[in-house]
PDB file of C-alpha atoms in Angstrom:
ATOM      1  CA  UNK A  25     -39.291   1.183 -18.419  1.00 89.00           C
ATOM      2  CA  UNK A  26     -41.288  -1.920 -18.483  1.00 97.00           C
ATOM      3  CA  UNK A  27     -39.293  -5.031 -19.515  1.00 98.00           C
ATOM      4  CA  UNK A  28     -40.703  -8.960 -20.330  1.00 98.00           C
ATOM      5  CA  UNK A  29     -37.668 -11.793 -19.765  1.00 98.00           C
ATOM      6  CA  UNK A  30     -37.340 -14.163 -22.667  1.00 98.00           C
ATOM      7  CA  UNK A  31     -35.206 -16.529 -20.718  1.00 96.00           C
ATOM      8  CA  UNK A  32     -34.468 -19.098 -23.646  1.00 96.00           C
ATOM      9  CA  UNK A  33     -34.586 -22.780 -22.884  1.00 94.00           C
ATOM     10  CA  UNK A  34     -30.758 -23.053 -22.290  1.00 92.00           C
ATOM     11  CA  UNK A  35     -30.677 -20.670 -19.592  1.00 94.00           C
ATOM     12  CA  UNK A  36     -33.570 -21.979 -17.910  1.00 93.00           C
ATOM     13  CA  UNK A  37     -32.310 -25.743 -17.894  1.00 92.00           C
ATOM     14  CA  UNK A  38     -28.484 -25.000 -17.447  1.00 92.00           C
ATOM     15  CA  UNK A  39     -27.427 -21.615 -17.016  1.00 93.00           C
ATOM     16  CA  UNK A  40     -30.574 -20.202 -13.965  1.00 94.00           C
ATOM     17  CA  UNK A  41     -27.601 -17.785 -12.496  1.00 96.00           C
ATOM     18  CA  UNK A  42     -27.560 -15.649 -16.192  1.00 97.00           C
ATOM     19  CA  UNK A  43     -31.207 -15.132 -15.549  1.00 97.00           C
ATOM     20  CA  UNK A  44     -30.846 -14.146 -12.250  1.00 97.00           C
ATOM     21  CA  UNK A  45     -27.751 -11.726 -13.211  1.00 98.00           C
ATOM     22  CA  UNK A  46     -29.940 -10.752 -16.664  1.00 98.00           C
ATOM     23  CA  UNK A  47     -33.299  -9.576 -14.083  1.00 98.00           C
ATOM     24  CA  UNK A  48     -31.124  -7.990 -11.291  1.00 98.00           C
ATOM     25  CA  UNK A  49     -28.799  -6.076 -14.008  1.00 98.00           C
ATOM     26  CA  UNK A  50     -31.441  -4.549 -15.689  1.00 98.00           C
ATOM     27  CA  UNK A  51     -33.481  -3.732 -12.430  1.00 98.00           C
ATOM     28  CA  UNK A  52     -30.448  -1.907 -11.034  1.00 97.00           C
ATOM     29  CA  UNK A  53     -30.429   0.120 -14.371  1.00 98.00           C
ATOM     30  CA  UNK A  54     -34.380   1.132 -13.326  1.00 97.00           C
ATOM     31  CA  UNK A  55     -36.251  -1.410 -15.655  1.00 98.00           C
ATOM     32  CA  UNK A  56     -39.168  -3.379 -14.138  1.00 98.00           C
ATOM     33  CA  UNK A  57     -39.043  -6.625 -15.048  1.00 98.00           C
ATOM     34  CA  UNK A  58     -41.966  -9.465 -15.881  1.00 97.00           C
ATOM     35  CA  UNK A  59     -41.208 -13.400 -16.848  1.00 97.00           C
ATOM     36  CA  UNK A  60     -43.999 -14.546 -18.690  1.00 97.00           C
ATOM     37  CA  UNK A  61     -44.860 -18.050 -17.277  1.00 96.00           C
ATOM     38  CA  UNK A  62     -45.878 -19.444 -20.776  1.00 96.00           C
ATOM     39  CA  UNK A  63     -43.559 -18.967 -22.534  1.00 97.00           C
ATOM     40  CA  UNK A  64     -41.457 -22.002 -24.059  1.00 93.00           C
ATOM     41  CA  UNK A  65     -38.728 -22.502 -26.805  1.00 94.00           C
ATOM     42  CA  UNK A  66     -38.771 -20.142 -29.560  1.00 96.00           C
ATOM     43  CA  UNK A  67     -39.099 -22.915 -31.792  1.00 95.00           C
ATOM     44  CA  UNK A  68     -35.555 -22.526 -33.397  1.00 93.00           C
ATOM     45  CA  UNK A  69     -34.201 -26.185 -32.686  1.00 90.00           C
ATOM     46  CA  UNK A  70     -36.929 -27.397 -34.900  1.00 92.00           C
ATOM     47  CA  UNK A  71     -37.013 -24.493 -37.680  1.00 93.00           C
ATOM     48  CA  UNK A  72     -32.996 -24.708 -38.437  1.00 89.00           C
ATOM     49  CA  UNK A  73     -33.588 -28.607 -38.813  1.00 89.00           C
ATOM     50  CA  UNK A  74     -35.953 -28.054 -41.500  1.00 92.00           C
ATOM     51  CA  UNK A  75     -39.079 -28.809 -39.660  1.00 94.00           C
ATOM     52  CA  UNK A  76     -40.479 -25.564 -40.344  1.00 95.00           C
ATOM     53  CA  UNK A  77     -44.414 -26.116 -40.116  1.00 95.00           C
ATOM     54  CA  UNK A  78     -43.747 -28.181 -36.758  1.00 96.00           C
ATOM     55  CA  UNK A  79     -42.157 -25.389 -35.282  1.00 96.00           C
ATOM     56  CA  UNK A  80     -44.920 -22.987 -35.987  1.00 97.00           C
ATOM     57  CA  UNK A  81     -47.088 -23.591 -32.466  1.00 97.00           C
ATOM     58  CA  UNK A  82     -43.902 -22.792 -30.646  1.00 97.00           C
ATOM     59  CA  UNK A  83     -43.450 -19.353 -32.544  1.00 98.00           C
ATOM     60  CA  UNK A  84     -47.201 -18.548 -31.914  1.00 98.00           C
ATOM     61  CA  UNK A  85     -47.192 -19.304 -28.177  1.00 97.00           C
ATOM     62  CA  UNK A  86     -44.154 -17.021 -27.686  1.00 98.00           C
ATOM     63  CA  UNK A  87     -45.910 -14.646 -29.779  1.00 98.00           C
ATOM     64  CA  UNK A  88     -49.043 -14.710 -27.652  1.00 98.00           C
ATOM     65  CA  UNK A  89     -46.851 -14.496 -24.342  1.00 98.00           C
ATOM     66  CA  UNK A  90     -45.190 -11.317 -25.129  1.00 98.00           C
ATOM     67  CA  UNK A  91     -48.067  -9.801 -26.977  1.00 97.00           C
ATOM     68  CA  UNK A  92     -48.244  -6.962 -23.659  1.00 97.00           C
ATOM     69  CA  UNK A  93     -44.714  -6.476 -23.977  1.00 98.00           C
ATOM     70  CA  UNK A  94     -43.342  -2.978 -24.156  1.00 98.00           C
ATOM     71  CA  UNK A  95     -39.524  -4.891 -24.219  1.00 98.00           C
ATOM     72  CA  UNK A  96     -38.660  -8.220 -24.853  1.00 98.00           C
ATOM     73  CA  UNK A  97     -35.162  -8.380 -23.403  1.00 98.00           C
ATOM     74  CA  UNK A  98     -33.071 -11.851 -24.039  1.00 98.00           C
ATOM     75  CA  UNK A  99     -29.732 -12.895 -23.015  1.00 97.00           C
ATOM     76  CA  UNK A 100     -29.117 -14.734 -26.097  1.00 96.00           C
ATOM     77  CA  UNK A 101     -28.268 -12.779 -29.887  1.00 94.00           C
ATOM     78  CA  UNK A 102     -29.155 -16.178 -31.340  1.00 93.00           C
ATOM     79  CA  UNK A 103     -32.694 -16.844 -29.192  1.00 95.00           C
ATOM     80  CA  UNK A 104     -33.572 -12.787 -30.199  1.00 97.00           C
ATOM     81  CA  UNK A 105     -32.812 -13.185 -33.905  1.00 96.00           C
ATOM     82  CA  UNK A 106     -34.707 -16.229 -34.216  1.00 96.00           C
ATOM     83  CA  UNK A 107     -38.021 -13.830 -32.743  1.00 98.00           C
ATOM     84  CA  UNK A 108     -36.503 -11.453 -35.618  1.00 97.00           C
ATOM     85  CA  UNK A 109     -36.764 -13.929 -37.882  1.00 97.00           C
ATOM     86  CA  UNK A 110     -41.022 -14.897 -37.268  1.00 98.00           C
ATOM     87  CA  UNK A 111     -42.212 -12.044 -39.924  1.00 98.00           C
ATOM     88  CA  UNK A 112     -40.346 -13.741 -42.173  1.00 97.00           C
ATOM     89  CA  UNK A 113     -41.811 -17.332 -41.285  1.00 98.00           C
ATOM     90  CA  UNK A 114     -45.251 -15.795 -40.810  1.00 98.00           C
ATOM     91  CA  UNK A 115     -45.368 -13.671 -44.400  1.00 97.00           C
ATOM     92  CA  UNK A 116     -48.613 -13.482 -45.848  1.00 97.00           C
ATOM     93  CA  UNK A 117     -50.095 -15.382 -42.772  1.00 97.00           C
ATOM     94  CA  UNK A 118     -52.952 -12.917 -42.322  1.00 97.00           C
ATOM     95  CA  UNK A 119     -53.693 -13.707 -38.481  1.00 97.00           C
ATOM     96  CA  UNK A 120     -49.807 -13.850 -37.618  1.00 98.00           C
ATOM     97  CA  UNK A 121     -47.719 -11.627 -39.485  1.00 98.00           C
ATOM     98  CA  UNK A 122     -48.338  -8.221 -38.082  1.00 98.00           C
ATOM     99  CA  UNK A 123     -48.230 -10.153 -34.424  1.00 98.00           C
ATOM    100  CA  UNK A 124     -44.729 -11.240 -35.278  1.00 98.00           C
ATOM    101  CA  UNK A 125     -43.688  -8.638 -36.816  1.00 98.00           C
ATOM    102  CA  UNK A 126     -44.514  -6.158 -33.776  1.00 98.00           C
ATOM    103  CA  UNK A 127     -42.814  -8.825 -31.413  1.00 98.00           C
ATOM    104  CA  UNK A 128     -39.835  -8.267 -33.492  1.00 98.00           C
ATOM    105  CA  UNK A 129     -39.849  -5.146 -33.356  1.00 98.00           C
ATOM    106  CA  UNK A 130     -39.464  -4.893 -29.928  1.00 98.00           C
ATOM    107  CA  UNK A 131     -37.142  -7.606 -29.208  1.00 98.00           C
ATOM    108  CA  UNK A 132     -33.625  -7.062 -27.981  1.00 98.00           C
ATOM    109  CA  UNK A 133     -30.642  -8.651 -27.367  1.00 98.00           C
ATOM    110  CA  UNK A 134     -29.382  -7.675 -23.460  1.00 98.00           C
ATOM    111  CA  UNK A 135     -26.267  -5.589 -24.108  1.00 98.00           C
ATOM    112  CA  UNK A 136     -28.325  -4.294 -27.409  1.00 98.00           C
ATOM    113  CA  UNK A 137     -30.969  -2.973 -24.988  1.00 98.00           C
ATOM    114  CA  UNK A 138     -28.323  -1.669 -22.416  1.00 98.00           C
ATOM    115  CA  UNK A 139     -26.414   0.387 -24.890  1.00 98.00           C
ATOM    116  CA  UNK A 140     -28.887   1.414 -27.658  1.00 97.00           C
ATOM    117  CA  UNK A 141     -32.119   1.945 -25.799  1.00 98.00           C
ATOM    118  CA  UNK A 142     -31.408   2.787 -22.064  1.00 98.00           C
ATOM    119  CA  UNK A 143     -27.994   4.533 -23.659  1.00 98.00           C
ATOM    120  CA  UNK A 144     -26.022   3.588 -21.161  1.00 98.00           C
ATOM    121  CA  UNK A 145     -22.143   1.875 -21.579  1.00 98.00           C
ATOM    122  CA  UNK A 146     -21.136   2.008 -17.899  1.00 98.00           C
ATOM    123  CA  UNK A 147     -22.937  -0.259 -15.696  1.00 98.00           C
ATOM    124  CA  UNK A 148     -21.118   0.197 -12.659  1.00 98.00           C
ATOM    125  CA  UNK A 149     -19.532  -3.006 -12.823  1.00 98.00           C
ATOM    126  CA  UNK A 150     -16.258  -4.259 -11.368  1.00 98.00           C
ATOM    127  CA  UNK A 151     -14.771  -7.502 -11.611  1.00 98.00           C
ATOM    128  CA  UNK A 152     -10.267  -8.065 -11.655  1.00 97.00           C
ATOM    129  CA  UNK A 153      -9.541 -10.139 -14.524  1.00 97.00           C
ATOM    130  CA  UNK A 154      -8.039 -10.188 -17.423  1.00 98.00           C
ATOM    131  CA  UNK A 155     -10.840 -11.056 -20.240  1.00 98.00           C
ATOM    132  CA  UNK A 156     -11.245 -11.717 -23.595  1.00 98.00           C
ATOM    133  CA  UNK A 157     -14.890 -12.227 -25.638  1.00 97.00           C
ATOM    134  CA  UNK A 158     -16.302 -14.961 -27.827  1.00 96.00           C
ATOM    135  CA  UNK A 159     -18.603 -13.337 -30.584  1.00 95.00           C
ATOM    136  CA  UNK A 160     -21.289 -16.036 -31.224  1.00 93.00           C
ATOM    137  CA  UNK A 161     -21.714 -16.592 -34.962  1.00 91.00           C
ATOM    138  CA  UNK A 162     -25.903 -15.487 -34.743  1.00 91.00           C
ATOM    139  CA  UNK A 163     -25.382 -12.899 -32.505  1.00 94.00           C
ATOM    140  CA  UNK A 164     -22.508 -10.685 -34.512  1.00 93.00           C
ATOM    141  CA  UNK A 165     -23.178 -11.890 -38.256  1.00 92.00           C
ATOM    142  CA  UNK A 166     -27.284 -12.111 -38.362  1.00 91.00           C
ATOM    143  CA  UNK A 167     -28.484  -9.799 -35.396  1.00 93.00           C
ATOM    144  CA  UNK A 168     -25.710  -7.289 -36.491  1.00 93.00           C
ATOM    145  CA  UNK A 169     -24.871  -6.919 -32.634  1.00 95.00           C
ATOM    146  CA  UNK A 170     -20.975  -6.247 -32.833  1.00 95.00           C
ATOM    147  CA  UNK A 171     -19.784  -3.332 -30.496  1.00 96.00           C
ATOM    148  CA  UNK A 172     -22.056  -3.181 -27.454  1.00 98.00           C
ATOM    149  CA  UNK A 173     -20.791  -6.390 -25.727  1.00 97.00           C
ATOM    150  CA  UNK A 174     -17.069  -4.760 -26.345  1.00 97.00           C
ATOM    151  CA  UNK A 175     -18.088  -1.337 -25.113  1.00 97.00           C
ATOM    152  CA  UNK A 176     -19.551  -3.095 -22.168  1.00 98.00           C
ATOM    153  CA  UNK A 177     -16.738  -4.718 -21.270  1.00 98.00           C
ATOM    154  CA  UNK A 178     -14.402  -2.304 -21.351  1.00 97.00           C
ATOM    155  CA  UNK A 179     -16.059  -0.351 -18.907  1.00 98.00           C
ATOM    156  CA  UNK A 180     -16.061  -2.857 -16.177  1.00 98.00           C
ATOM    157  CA  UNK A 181     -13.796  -1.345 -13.497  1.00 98.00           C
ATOM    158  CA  UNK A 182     -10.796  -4.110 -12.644  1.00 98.00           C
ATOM    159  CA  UNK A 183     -10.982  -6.186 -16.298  1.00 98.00           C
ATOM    160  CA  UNK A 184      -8.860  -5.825 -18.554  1.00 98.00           C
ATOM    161  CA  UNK A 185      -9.848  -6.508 -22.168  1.00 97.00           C
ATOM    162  CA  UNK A 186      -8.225  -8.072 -24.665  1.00 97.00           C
ATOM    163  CA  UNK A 187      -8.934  -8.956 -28.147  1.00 96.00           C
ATOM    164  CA  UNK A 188      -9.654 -13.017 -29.233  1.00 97.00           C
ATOM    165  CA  UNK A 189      -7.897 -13.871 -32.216  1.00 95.00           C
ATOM    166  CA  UNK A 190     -10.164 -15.584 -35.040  1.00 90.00           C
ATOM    167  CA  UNK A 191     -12.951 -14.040 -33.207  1.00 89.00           C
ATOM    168  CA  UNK A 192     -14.814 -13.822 -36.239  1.00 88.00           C
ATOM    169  CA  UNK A 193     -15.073 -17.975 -36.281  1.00 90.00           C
ATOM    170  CA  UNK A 194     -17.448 -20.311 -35.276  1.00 92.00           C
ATOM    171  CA  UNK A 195     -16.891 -22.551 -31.580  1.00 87.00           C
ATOM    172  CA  UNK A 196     -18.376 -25.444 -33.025  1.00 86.00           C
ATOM    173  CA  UNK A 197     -21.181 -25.400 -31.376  1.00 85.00           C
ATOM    174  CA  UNK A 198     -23.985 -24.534 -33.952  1.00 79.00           C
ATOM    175  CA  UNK A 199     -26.756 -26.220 -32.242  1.00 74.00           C
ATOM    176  CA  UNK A 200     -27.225 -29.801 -33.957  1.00 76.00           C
ATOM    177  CA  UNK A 201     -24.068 -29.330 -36.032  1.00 79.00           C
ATOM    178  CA  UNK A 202     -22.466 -30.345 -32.726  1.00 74.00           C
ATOM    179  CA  UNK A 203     -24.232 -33.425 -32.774  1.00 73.00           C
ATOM    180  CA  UNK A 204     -24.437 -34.513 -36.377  1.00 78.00           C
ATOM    181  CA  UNK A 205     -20.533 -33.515 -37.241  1.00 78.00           C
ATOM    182  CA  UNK A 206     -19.297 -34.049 -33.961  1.00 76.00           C
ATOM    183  CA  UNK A 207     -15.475 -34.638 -35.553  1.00 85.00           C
ATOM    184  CA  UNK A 208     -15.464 -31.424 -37.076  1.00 90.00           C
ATOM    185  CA  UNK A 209     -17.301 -29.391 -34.181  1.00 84.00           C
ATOM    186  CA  UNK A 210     -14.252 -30.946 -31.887  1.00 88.00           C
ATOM    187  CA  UNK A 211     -11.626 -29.792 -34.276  1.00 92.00           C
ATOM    188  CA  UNK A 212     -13.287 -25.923 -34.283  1.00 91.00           C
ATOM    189  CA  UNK A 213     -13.713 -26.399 -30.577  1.00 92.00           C
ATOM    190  CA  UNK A 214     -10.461 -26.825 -30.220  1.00 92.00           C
ATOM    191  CA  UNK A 215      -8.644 -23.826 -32.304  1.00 95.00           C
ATOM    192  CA  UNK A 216     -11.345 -22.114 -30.185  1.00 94.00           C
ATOM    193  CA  UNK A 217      -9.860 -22.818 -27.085  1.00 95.00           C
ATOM    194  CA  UNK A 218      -6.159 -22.563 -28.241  1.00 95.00           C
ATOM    195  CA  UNK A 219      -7.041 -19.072 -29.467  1.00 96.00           C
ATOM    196  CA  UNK A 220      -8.169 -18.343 -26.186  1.00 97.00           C
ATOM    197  CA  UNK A 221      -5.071 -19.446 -24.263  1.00 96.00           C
ATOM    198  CA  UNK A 222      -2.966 -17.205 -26.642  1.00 95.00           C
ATOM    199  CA  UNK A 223      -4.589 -14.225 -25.114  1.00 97.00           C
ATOM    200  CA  UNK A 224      -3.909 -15.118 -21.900  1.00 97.00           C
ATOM    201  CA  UNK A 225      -6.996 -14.426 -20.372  1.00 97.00           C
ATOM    202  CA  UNK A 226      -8.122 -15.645 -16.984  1.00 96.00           C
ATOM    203  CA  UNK A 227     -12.074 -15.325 -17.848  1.00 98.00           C
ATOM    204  CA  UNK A 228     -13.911 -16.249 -21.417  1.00 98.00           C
ATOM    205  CA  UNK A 229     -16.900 -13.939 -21.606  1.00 98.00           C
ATOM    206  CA  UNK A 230     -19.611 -14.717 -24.190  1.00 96.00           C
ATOM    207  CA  UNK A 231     -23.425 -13.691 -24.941  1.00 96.00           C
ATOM    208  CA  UNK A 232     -24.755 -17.188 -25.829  1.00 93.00           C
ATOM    209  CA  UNK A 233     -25.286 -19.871 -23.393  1.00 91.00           C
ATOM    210  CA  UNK A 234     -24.919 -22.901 -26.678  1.00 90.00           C
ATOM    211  CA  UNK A 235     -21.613 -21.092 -27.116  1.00 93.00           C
ATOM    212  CA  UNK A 236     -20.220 -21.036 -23.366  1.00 95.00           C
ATOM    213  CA  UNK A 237     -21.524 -24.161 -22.515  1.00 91.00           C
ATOM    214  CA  UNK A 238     -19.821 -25.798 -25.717  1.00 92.00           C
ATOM    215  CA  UNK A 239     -16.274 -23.503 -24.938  1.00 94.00           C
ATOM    216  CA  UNK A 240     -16.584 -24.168 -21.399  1.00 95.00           C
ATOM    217  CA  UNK A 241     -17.184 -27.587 -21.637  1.00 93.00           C
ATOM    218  CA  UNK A 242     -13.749 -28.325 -23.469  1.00 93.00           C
ATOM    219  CA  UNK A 243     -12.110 -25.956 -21.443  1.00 95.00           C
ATOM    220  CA  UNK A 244     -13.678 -27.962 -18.424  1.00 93.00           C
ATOM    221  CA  UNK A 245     -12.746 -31.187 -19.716  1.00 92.00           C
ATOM    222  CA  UNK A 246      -8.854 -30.212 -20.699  1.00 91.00           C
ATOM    223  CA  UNK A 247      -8.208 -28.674 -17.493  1.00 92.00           C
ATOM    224  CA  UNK A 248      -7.382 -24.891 -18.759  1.00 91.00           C
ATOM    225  CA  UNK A 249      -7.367 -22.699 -15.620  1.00 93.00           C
ATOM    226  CA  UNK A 250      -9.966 -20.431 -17.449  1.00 97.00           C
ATOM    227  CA  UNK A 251     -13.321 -19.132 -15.951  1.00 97.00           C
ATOM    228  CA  UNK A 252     -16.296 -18.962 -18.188  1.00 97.00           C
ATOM    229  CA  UNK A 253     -18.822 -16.038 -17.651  1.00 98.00           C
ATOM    230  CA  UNK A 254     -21.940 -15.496 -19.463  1.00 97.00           C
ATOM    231  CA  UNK A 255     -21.593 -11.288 -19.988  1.00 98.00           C
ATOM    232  CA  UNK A 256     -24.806 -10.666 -17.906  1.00 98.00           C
ATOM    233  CA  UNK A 257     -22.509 -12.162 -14.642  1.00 98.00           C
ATOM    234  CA  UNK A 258     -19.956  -9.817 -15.571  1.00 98.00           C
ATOM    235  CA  UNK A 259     -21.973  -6.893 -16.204  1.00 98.00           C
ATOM    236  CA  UNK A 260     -23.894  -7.656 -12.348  1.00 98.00           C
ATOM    237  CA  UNK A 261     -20.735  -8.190 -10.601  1.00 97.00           C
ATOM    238  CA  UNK A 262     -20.197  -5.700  -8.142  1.00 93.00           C
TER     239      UNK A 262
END
């Protein structure tokens, strides 16, 4: 099965390793795997700001990059609704909404692609922990991707799973929200965090790098002894 990387900008400027574990995860599972050199930001930064015509030569180029795709595989629920979302953008465009709407329709998020299309739930992971999972507010409520992560997971020989309480609420993070009501995003942040500790879990998994690196940062910055994995590191651990 032939598979095209949409790496997403965060994992390409902060978070290389989830690529790395993303590529060598899915080539151990038999996929061969392309990167696309040109593509760039999906153009979501921009369109969730309101700047929706601006955005529009980001969403073509990414639709011209994975035009040969058979898969596009991301490691990001938020980065593979936003390609979900270009029919939408695109309707009634009559050069670009069929293109977008075919990229759509073949974009997945990883552990969506693991367990739905190569229908597989054991990866042949193992990592000892004890772990609990953040489910990013794109990824579970928009893309609709709820149990795969958790199925996932709870195959990984070693880890032991455990539930997050208020799992079902934002980090904080929300992209610019962070920014522009930094108070509040500190204050969800926070409960995040505290939630966390409750479980007593030694590793914080998530799907979305704006989530982990928002999560871990406070974490970081507190001093909680808790490691923060993207799920594509836990699912490549061996």
């Amino acid at each position: 099965m032939k598979v095209s990387l949409f790496a997403t900008c965060l994992v390409d400027m902060f978070q290389g390793n989830v690529g790395k574990a993303t590529v060598e995860l899915l080539e151990r599972l038999g996929c061969e795997i392309d990167f696309p050199t040109s593509q760039v930001c999906c153009g979501q930064p921009a369109y969730n700001s309101g700047y929706v015509e601006e955005s529009k030569g980001s969403m073509k180029n990414m639709i011209k990059a994975f035009e040969h795709a058979e898969y596009v595989v991301t490691p990001s629920g938020s980065c593979a609704y936003m390609l979900k979302e270009y029919p939408h953008i695109f309707k009634g465009d009559p050069e670009w909404e069929q293109r977008a709407q075919r990229l759509a329709d073949k974009t997945y998020e990883l552990t969506d692609f693991i367990v739905n299309i190569l229908k597989i739930e054991n990866v042949g992971a193992r990592l000892k922990g004890k772990a609990t999972y953040h489910t990013s507010c794109h990824m579970t409520r928009l893309l609709g991707v709820k149990d795969a992560p958790i199925r996932l997971l709870q195959n990984v020989e070693g880890l032991e799973y455990v539930e997050l309480p208020g799992n079902e609420r934002c980090c904080g993070f929300g992209g610019t929200f962070s920014v522009k009501m930094g108070n509040i995003s500190g204050e969800m942040v926070d409960e995040k965090v505290r939630n966390i500790e409750e479980t007593g879990a030694d590793i914080l998994v998530g799907a979305d790098a704006g989530c982990l690196i928002n999560i871990g940062g406070r974490i970081s910055r507190t001093g909680k002894p808790i490691r923060v994995m993207h799920i594509a590191e836990v699912l490549n651990s061996r």
